[in-house]
Amino acid sequence: MSAHDRRIDLHTHSSISDGTDTPAELVLAADKAGLDVVALTDHDTTEGWSQAAAALPAGLTLVPGVEFSCVSDNGHGRKISVHLLAYLFDPTSETIVTEQRRLRVERRARLRVMAERMADDGLPVDPDTLMSGLPEDSPAGRPHLARALVEAGLAADVNEAFALYLGNGRGYYLPRTDTPVEEAIDMITAAGGVTVLAHAWAHSRGPTVSAEVIEGLAEHGLTGLEVDHPNHDPATRDDLRALAARLDLLPTGSSDYHGTNKSIALGAETTDPDVFDELVARARGTALLVGGRR
Ligand code: AMP
Ligand code: FE
Ligand code: FE
Ligand code: ZN
């Protein structure tokens, strides 16, 4: 097989954050899906890395990563939520460990308040049951509450729970105190990692940053731009690809797999092998993990 046959998915979530596969199940599923390279990018935690590594099938390469919850100016003076993918950074970096712990604590507190507000309004949601059902110290997110709403019969599925109650701008949505994206780039770069702005123009998710903001992030050391993402339509992909080329950002592609919390399959979107090799060449915080090679 030539190097160009590699199938590479650089954005997935396990049950350590808001996916439904355990890290071990996820790497086995990635192998089954015919992937050669998969990045595990749980929200705000590196906890799944060791479990995924321990279960890695022969021939599959694991890219240790995280999707950082960040805040950015949108280019028009408004603060909005952005997600920053980080790969191959040193997971023992004090700055990163401390910030990720803060984010996880903040996520849990916010999820409880959202559930309390629903209970106060008479909806059949029990904040205590929700919180006690979450894995300890996990980066809990709205999908966990969405599942509870589905179980309570308030929504047909997770998507409807977002549409009715939890989506940005819906009645029970609460923002988080996320990391300013420039600070996140700084701490990841200092820890030897590379950064890719996730689903930057996924307009269906809420407000997005302007091209000028992305240009500023590129000047700040951003490495890449996620171009092929399920939430980007063809015209948006064209625009992002052109922007990436102009700003010398690496254009990546990935499924943003969340198990059964979303309907997108592993490998539904992929990254060009040459782009991947360049991304890896720029990182020095931690090594790729190759299954069957110890
Ligand atoms: P949180 O991190 O708690 O703000 O929740 C954000 C997560 O919820 C995202 O990473 C997605 O996995 C999921 N999500 C966001 N918007 C939607 C939506 N409209 N429908 C389904 N899932 C969504
Ligand atoms: Fe998610
Ligand atoms: Fe994301
Ligand atoms: Zn994601």
mmCIF file of N, CA and C in Angstrom, residues 3 14 18 32 35 46 49-50 54-55 74 91 94 105 143 149 163 188-189 195 198 207 252 259:
data_model
loop_
_atom_site.group_PDB
_atom_site.id
_atom_site.type_symbol
_atom_site.label_atom_id
_atom_site.label_comp_id
_atom_site.label_asym_id
_atom_site.label_seq_id
_atom_site.Cartn_x
_atom_site.Cartn_y
_atom_site.Cartn_z
ATOM 1 N N ALA A 3 1.845 5.223 0.587
ATOM 2 C CA ALA A 3 1.573 6.133 1.705
ATOM 3 C C ALA A 3 0.275 6.900 1.477
ATOM 4 N N SER A 14 -14.793 10.051 22.639
ATOM 5 C CA SER A 14 -15.150 8.809 23.328
ATOM 6 C C SER A 14 -16.090 9.151 24.493
ATOM 7 N N ASP A 18 -18.106 13.389 25.429
ATOM 8 C CA ASP A 18 -19.524 13.261 25.074
ATOM 9 C C ASP A 18 -19.800 12.324 23.906
ATOM 10 N N LYS A 32 -11.952 -1.208 12.331
ATOM 11 C CA LYS A 32 -13.023 -1.855 11.554
ATOM 12 C C LYS A 32 -13.495 -0.974 10.410
ATOM 13 N N LEU A 35 -9.807 2.693 8.951
ATOM 14 C CA LEU A 35 -8.911 3.835 9.159
ATOM 15 C C LEU A 35 -7.499 3.338 9.452
ATOM 16 N N THR A 46 -7.276 14.627 28.602
ATOM 17 C CA THR A 46 -6.380 13.657 27.958
ATOM 18 C C THR A 46 -6.591 12.274 28.570
ATOM 19 N N TRP A 49 -6.429 8.879 26.561
ATOM 20 C CA TRP A 49 -5.255 8.504 25.763
ATOM 21 C C TRP A 49 -4.721 7.113 26.128
ATOM 22 N N SER A 50 -4.554 6.854 27.444
ATOM 23 C CA SER A 50 -3.927 5.591 27.854
ATOM 24 C C SER A 50 -4.841 4.412 27.540
ATOM 25 N N ALA A 54 -3.814 1.421 25.041
ATOM 26 C CA ALA A 54 -3.742 0.036 25.516
ATOM 27 C C ALA A 54 -4.533 -0.912 24.625
ATOM 28 N N ALA A 55 -5.549 -0.410 23.940
ATOM 29 C CA ALA A 55 -6.416 -1.267 23.118
ATOM 30 C C ALA A 55 -6.100 -1.155 21.627
ATOM 31 N N ASN A 74 -15.607 37.458 17.821
ATOM 32 C CA ASN A 74 -16.057 36.981 16.505
ATOM 33 C C ASN A 74 -15.607 37.891 15.371
ATOM 34 N N PRO A 91 1.215 16.023 27.652
ATOM 35 C CA PRO A 91 0.032 16.031 28.523
ATOM 36 C C PRO A 91 0.357 16.357 29.979
ATOM 37 N N GLU A 94 2.009 21.659 33.070
ATOM 38 C CA GLU A 94 1.297 22.161 34.256
ATOM 39 C C GLU A 94 0.166 23.118 33.855
ATOM 40 N N VAL A 105 -14.398 21.267 36.017
ATOM 41 C CA VAL A 105 -15.178 21.684 37.187
ATOM 42 C C VAL A 105 -16.282 22.643 36.747
ATOM 43 N N PRO A 143 -24.602 17.152 25.782
ATOM 44 C CA PRO A 143 -25.130 15.864 25.327
ATOM 45 C C PRO A 143 -25.559 14.938 26.472
ATOM 46 N N LEU A 149 -32.878 14.126 28.941
ATOM 47 C CA LEU A 149 -34.151 14.679 28.455
ATOM 48 C C LEU A 149 -34.854 13.671 27.546
ATOM 49 N N ALA A 163 -32.480 21.249 19.921
ATOM 50 C CA ALA A 163 -33.354 22.180 19.194
ATOM 51 C C ALA A 163 -34.384 22.804 20.134
ATOM 52 N N ILE A 188 -0.597 25.315 24.259
ATOM 53 C CA ILE A 188 -0.403 24.073 23.502
ATOM 54 C C ILE A 188 0.923 24.135 22.732
ATOM 55 N N THR A 189 1.206 25.297 22.142
ATOM 56 C CA THR A 189 2.463 25.452 21.405
ATOM 57 C C THR A 189 3.648 25.288 22.348
ATOM 58 N N THR A 195 -2.006 23.019 16.682
ATOM 59 C CA THR A 195 -3.405 23.398 16.897
ATOM 60 C C THR A 195 -4.145 23.534 15.566
ATOM 61 N N ALA A 198 -11.293 23.995 14.957
ATOM 62 C CA ALA A 198 -12.325 23.013 14.604
ATOM 63 C C ALA A 198 -13.549 23.699 14.000
ATOM 64 N N PRO A 207 -22.984 31.342 16.185
ATOM 65 C CA PRO A 207 -22.157 32.359 15.551
ATOM 66 C C PRO A 207 -20.734 31.856 15.306
ATOM 67 N N THR A 252 -7.403 20.346 7.295
ATOM 68 C CA THR A 252 -7.674 18.976 7.732
ATOM 69 C C THR A 252 -9.124 18.592 7.455
ATOM 70 N N GLY A 259 -20.016 8.636 18.401
ATOM 71 C CA GLY A 259 -20.774 7.402 18.647
ATOM 72 C C GLY A 259 -22.233 7.629 18.291
#
